[in-house]
Short mmCIF file of C-alpha atoms (C1' of nucleotides) in Angstrom, two decimals:
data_model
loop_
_atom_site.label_atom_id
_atom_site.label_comp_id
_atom_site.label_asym_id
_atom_site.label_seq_id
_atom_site.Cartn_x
_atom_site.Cartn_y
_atom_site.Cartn_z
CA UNK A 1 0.00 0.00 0.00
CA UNK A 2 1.61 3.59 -0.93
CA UNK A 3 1.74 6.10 1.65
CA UNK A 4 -0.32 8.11 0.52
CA UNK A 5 -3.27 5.45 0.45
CA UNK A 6 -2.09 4.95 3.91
CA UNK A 7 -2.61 8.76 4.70
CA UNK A 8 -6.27 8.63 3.52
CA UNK A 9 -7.15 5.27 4.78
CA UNK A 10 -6.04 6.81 8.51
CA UNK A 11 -7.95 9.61 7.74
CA UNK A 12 -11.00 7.86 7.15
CA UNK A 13 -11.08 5.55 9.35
CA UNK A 14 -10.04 8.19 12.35
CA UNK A 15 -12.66 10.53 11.12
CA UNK A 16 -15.08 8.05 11.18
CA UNK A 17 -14.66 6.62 14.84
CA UNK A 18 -15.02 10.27 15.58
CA UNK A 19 -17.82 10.56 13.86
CA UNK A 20 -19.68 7.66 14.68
CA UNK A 21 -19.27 8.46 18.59
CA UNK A 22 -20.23 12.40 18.57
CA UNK A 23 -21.60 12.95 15.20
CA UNK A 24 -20.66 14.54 12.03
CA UNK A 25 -21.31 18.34 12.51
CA UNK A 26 -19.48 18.25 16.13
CA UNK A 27 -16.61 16.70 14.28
CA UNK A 28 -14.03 19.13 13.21
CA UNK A 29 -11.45 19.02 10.69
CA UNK A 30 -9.08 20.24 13.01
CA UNK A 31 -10.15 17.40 15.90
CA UNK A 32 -9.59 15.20 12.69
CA UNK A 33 -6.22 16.64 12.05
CA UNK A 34 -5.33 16.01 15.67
CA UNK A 35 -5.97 12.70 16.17
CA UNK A 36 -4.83 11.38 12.88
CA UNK A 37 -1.50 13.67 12.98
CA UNK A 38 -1.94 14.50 9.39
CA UNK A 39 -1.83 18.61 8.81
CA UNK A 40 -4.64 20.10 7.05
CA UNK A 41 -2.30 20.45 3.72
CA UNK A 42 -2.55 16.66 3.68
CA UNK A 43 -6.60 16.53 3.94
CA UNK A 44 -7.38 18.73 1.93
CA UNK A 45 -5.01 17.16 -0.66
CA UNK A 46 -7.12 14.33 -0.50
CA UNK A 47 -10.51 15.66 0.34
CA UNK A 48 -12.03 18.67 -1.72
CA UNK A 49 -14.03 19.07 1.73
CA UNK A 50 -15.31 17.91 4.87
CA UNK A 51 -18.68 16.44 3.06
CA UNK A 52 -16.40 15.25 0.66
CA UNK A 53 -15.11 13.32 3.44
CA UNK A 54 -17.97 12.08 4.76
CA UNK A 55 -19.09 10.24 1.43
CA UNK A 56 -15.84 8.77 1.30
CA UNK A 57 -16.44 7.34 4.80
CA UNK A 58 -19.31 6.22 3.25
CA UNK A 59 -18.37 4.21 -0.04
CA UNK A 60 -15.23 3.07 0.97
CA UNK A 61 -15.20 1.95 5.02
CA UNK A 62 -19.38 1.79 5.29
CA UNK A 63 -20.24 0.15 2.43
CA UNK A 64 -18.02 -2.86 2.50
CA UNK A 65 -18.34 -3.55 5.92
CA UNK A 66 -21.87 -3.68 5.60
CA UNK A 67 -21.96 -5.82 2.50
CA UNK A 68 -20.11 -8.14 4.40
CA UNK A 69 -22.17 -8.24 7.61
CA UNK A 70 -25.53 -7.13 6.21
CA UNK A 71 -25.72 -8.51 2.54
CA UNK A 72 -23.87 -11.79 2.43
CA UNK A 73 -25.13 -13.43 4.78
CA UNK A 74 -28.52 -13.61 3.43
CA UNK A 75 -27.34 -14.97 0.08
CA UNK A 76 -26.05 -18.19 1.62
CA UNK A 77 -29.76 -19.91 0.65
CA UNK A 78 -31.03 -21.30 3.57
CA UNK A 79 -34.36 -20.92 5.58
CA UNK A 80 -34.94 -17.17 5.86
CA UNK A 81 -36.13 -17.71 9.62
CA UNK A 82 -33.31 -19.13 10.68
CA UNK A 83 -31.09 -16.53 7.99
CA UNK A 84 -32.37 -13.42 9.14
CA UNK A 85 -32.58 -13.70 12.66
CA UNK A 86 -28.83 -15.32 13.11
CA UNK A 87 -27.89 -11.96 10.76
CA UNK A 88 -29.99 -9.56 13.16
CA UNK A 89 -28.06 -11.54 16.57
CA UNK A 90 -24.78 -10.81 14.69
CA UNK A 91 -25.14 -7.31 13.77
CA UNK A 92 -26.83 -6.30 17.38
CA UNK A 93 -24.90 -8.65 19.65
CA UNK A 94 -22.10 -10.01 18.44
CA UNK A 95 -20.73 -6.66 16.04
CA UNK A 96 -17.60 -5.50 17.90
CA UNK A 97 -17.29 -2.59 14.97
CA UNK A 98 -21.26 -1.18 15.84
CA UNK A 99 -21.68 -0.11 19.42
CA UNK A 100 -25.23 0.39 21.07
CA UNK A 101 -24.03 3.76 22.60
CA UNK A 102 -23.41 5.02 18.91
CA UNK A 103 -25.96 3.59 17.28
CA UNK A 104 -26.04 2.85 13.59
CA UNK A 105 -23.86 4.34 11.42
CA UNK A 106 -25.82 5.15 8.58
CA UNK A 107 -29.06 6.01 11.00
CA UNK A 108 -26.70 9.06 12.38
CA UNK A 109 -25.54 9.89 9.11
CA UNK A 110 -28.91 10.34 7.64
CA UNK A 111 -30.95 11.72 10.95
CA UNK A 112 -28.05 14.48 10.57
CA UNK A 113 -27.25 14.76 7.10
CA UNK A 114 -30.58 14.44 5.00
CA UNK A 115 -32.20 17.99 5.66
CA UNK A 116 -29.29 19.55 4.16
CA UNK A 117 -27.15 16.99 1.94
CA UNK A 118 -28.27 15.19 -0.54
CA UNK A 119 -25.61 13.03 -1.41
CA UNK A 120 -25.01 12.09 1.45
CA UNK A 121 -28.86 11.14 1.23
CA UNK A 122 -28.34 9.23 -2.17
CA UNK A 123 -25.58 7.10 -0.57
CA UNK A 124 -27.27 5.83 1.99
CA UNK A 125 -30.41 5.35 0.21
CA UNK A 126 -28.45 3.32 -1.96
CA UNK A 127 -27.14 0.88 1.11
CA UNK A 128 -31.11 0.84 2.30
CA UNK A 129 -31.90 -0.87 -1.17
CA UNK A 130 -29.27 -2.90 -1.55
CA UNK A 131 -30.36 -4.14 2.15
CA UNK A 132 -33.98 -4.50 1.18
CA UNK A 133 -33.23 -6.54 -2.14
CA UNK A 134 -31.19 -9.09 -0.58
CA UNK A 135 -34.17 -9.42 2.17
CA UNK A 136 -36.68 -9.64 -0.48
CA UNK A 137 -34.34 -12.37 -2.17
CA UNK A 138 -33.60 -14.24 0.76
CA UNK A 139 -37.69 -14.69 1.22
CA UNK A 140 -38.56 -15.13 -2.19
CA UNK A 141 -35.68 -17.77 -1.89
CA UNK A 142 -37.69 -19.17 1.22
CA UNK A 143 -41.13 -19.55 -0.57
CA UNK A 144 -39.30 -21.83 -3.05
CA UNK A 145 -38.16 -24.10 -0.84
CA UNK A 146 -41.35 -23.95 1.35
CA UNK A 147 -39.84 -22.63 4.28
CA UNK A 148 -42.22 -19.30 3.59
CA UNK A 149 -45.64 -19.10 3.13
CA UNK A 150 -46.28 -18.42 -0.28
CA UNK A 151 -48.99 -15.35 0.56
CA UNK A 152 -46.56 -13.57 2.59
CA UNK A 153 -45.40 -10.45 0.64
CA UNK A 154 -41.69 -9.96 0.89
CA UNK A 155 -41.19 -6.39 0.06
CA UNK A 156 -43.55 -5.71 3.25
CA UNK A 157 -41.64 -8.64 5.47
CA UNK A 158 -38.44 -6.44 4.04
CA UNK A 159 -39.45 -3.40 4.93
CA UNK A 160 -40.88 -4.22 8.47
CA UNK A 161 -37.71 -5.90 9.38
CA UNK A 162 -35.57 -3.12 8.56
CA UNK A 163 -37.59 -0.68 10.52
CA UNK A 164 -37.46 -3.37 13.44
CA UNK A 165 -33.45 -2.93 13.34
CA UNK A 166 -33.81 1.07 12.47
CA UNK A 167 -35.60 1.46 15.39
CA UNK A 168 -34.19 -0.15 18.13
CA UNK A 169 -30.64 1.05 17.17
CA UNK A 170 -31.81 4.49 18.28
CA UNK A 171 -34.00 2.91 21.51
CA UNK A 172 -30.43 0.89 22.51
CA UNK A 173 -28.64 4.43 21.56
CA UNK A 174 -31.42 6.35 24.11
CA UNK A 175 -31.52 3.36 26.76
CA UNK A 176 -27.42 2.70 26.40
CA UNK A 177 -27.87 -0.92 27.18
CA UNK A 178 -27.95 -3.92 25.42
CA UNK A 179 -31.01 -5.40 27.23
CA UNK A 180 -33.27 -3.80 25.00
CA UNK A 181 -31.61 -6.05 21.53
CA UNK A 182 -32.51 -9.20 23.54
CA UNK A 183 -36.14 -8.10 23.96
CA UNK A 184 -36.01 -6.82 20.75
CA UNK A 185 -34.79 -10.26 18.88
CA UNK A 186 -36.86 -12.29 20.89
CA UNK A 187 -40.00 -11.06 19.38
CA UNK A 188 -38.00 -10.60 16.21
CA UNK A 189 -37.83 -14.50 16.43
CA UNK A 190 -42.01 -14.87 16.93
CA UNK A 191 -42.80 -12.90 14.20
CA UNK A 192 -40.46 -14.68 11.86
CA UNK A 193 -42.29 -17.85 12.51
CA UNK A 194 -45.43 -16.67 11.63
CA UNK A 195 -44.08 -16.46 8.18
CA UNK A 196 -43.50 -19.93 7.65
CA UNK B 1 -51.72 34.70 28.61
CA UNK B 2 -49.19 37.35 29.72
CA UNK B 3 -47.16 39.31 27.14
CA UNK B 4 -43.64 37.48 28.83
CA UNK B 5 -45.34 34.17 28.23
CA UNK B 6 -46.29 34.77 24.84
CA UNK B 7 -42.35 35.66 23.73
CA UNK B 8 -41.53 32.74 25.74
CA UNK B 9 -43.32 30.12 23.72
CA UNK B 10 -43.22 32.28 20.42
CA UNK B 11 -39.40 31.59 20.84
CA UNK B 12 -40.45 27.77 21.62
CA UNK B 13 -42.80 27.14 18.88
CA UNK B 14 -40.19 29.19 15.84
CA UNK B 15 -37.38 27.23 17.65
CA UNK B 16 -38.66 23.64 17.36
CA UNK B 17 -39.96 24.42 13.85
CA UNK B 18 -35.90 25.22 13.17
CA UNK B 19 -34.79 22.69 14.47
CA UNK B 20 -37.33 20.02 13.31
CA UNK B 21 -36.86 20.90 9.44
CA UNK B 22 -33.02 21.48 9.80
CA UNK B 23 -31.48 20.12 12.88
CA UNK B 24 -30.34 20.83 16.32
CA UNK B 25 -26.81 21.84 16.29
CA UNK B 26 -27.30 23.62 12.60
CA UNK B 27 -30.05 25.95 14.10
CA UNK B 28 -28.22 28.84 15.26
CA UNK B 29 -29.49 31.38 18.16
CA UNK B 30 -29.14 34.27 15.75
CA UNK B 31 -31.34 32.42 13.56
CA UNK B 32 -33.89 31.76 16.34
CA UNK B 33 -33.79 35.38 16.65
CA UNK B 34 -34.40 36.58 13.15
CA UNK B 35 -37.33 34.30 12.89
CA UNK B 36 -38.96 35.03 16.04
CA UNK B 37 -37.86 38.48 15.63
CA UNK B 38 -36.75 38.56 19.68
CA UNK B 39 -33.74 40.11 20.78
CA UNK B 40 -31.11 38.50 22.33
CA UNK B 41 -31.42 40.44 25.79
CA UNK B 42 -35.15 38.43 25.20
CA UNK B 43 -33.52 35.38 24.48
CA UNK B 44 -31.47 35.01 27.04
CA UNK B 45 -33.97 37.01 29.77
CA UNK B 46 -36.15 33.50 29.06
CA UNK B 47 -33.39 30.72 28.97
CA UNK B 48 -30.07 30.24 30.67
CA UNK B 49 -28.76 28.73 27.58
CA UNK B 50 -29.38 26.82 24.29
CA UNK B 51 -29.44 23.76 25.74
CA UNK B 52 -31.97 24.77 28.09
CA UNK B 53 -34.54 25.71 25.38
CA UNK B 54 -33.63 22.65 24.17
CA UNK B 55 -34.85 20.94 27.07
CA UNK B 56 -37.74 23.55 27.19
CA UNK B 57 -39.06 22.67 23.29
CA UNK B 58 -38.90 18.87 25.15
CA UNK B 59 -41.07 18.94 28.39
CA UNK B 60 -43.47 21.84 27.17
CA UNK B 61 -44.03 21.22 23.42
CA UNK B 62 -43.13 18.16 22.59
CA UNK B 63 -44.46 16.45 25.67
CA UNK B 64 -47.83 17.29 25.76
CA UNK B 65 -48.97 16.94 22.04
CA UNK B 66 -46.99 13.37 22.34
CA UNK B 67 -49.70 12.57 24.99
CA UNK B 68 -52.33 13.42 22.98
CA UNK B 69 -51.42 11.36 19.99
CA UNK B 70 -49.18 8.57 21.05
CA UNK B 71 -50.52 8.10 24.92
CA UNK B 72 -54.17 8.91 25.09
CA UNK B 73 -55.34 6.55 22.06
CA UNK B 74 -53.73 3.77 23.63
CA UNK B 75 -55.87 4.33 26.99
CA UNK B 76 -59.49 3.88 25.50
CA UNK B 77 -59.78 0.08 26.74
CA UNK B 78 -60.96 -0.76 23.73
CA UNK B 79 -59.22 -3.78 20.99
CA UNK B 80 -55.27 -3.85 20.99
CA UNK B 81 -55.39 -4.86 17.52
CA UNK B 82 -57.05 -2.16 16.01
CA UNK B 83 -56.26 0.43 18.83
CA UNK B 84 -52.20 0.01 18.20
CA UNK B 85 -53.15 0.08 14.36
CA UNK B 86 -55.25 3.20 14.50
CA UNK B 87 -52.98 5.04 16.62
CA UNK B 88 -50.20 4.39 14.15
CA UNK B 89 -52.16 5.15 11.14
CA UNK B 90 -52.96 8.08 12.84
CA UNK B 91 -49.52 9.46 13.86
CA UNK B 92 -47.90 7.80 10.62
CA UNK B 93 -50.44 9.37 7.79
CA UNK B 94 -52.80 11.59 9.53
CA UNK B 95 -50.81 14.12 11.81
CA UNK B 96 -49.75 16.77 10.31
CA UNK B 97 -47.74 17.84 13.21
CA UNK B 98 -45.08 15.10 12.06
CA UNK B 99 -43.53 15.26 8.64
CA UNK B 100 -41.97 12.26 6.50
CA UNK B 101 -39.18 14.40 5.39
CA UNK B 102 -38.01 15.60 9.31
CA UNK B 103 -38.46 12.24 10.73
CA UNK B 104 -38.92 11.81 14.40
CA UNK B 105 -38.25 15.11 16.64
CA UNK B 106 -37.46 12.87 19.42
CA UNK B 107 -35.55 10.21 17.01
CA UNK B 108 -33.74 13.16 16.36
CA UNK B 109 -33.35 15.18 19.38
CA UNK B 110 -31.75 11.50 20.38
CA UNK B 111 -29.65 10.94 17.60
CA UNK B 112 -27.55 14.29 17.58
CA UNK B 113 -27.93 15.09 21.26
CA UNK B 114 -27.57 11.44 22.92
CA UNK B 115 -23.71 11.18 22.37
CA UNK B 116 -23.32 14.68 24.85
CA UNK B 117 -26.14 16.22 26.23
CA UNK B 118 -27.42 13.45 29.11
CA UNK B 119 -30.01 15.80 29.84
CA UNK B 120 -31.49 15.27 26.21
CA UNK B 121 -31.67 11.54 26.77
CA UNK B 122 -33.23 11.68 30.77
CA UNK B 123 -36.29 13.43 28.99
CA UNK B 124 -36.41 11.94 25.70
CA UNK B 125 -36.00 8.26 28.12
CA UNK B 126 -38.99 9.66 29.63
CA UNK B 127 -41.46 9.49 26.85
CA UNK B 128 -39.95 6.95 25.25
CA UNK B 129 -40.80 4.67 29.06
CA UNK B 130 -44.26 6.27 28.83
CA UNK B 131 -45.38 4.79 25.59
CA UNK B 132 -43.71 1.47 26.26
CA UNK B 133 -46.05 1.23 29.18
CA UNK B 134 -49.08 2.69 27.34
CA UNK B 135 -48.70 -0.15 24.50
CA UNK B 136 -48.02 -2.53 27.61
CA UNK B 137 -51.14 -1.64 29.47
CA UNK B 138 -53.02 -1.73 26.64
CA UNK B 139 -51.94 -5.39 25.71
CA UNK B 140 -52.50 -6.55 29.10
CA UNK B 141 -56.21 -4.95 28.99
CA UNK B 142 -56.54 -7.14 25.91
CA UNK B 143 -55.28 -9.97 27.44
CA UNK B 144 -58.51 -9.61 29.51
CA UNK B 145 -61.00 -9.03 27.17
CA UNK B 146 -59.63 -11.98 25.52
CA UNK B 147 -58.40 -9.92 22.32
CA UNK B 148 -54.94 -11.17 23.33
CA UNK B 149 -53.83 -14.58 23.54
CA UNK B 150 -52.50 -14.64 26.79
CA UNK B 151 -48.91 -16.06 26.57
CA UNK B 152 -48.23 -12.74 24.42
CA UNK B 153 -45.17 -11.10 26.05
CA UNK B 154 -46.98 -7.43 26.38
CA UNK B 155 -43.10 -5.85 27.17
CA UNK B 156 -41.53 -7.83 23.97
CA UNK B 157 -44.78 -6.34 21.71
CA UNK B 158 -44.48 -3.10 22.98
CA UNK B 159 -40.27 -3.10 22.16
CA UNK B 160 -41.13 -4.22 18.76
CA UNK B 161 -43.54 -1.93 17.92
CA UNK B 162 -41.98 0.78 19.16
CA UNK B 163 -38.86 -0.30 17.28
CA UNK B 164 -40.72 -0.54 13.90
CA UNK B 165 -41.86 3.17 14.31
CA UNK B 166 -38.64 4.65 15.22
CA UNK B 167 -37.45 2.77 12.33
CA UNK B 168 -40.04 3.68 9.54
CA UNK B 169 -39.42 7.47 10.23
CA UNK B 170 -36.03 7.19 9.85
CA UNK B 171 -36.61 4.82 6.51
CA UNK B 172 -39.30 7.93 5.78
CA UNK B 173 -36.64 10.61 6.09
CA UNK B 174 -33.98 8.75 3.89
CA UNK B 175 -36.59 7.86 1.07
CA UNK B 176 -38.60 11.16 1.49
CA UNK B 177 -41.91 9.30 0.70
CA UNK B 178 -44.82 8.02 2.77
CA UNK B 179 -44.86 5.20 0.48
CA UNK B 180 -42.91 3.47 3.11
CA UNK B 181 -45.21 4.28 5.67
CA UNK B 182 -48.22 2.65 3.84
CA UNK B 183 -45.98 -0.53 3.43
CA UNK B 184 -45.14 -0.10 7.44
CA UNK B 185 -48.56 -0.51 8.72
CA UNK B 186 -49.85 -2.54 5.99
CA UNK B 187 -47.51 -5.40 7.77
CA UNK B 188 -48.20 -4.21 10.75
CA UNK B 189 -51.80 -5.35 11.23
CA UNK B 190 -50.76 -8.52 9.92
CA UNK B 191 -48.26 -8.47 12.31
CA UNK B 192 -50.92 -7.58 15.45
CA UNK B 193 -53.37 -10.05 14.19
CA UNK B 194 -51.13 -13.11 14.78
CA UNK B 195 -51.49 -11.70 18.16
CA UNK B 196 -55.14 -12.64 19.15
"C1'" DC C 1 20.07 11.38 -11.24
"C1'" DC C 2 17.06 14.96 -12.09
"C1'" DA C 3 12.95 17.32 -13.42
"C1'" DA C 4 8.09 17.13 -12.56
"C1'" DA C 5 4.44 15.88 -10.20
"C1'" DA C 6 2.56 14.14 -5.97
"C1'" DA C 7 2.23 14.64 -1.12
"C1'" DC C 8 2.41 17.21 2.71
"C1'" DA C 9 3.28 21.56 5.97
"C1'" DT C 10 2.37 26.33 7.94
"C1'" DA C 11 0.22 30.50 8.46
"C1'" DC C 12 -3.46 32.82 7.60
"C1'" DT C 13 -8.65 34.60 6.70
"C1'" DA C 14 -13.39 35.55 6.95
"C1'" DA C 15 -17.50 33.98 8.73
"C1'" DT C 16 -20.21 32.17 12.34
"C1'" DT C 17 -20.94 30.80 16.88
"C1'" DA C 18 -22.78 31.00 21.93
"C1'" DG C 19 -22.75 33.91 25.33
"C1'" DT C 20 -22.03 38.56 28.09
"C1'" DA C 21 -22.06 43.43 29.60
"C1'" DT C 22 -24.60 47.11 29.96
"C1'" DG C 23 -27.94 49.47 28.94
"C1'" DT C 24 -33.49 51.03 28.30
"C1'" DT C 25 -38.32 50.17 28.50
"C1'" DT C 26 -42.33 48.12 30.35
"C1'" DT C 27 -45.01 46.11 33.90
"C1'" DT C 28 -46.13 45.20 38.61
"C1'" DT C 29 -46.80 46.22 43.35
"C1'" DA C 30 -46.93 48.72 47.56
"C1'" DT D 1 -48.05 57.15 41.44
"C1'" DA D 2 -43.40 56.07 42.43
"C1'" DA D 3 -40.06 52.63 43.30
"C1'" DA D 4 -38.73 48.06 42.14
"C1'" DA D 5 -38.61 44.29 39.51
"C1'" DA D 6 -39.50 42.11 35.17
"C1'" DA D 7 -38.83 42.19 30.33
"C1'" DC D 8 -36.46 43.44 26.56
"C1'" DA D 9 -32.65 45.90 23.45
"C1'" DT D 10 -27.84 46.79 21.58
"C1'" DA D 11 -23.17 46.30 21.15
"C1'" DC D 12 -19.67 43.67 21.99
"C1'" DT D 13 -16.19 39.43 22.86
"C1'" DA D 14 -13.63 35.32 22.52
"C1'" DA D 15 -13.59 30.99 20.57
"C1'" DT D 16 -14.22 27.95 16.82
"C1'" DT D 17 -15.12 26.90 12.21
"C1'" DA D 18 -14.17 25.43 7.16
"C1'" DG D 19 -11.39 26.60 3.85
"C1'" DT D 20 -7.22 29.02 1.27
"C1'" DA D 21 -2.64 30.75 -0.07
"C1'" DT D 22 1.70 29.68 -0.36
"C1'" DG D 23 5.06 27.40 0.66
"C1'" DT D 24 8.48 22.79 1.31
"C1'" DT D 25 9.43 17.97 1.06
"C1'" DT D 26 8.98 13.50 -0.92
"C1'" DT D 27 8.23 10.33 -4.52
"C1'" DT D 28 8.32 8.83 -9.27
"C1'" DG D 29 9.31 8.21 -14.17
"C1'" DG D 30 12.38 9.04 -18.08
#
DNA sequence: CCAAAAACATACTAATTAGTATGTTTTTTA
DNA sequence: TAAAAAACATACTAATTAGTATGTTTTTGG
């Protein structure tokens, strides 16, 4: 890896513990600077600007991490039950990278960042989809292999899941405790058997 | 109402419409001011600080009309079922206090004030306890009337419903659309029927 | 190895911010 | 009605902010 790759990549990743624990706006570029130990030549040789940034966060430490914890698993082509709820106990429980204190990630980015950003906006929306079609898969999947009714309407199932894990990342982030995940994915686990 | 009163909740009522649309932290005092058209020997005459109106917009605006809509319904003894599913309807489609585009004020008073304001979180805790045991009271009054099968867990129900709200605004905001919403509740009530 | 580009460093600016100091006006109360 | 307190007005400050201007150093390709 060159070193300037290495420069951005600390920059990034810095920035983004930073901004995942206090938020985006209270983030400065010079609290940035400090922690990382890179001058503000260096960012803004690799960032045009702070939102600039923040996509980058985004698309290149967001987006993988979350296709790899929130996308693959549901392609593997088992029973959706079973599939979704083991992916819901990973990212809530088991996820050393999210913390219930912080929240999610791309909740706080959009709470803060869609009344006045709209990239920022677009990028997410575009991880929200990408979430929602491998849902929709993964039950569609289900149905053919009878392990889902075949009346149950996956783009609803999708969509009600999704708020599910939406909303209780911001009740764990209000309630800083874990307790509320276990309540949460035991009922998570009822309701998924009601779609077999 | 005196005249002190009236500046009082004018600043209150211009403030929270800031800071609904646009955000917390981005709302500025000077912009409070301009839109109110208050001084800032006013401003300051009323509250010690920002964070204090803050608090103020919280326990005097916010509290009370989040009675009325998300506490009250829930207290009419009448069906779970359709009382959970009319109250969401209601605060989903029908208010017109709440706006797809903004989200949740309290979602979002938690989101950008959680990480360093605990005084934020004590009040928003408070309301979010008081509708937990509003949608638990409610299930347990339907576990008597026999609308409720009684092994439901009321304090699991109440957690995931009150998950799947916080969770469509925030899918709301992102998509701008109440499209979502419509999807929401229709699984909803299929959700709440499975339990009678 | 040496020019040219890439990568980084330092010092600054202009705007915005919350909050204060010090007034004046209005209302209340004795 | 006059003194006192409440309510509001104006001008300022000190800190912080994102971003820029102008350098120097480091790396790379011929």
């Amino acid at each position: 890896m060159k070193k300037a790759a290495i420069t951005r990549l600390n920059i990034l990743q810095k920035a983004f513990e930073l901004i995942y624990s206090k938020g985006y706006l209270t983030t400065s570029i010079d609290e940035i600077l400090a922690t990382t130990h890179v001058t503000k030549g260096a960012f803004y040789y690799h960032f045009k600007n702070k939102d600039e940034m923040g996509i980058a966060i985004i698309n290149e430490l967001l987006k993988p991490t979350f296709e790899a914890t929130f996308l693959k698993p549901l392609a593997s082509g088992g029973d959706p039950v079973q599939i979704i709820y083991d992916m819901m106990q990973e990212i809530l429980m088991d996820n050393e990278f999210l913390k219930v204190e912080y929240g999610c990630p791309a909740a706080n980015f959009t709470q803060e960042m869609a009344p006045w950003n709209t990239d920022f906006t677009k990028a997410l929306n575009d991880l929200s989809a990408a979430w929602k079609d491998a849902i929709i898969a993964c039950i569609e999947n289900g149905k053919k292999d009878k392990n889902i009714r075949p009346d149950v309407k996956a783009d609803q199932v999708a969509i009600f899941i999704m708020s599910g894990y939406w909303g209780i990342r911001n009740i764990g982030k209000l309630s800083n405790s874990k307790t509320v995940y276990l309540v949460f994915l035991k009922q998570l686990k009822e309701y998924l058997q009601t779609l077999r």
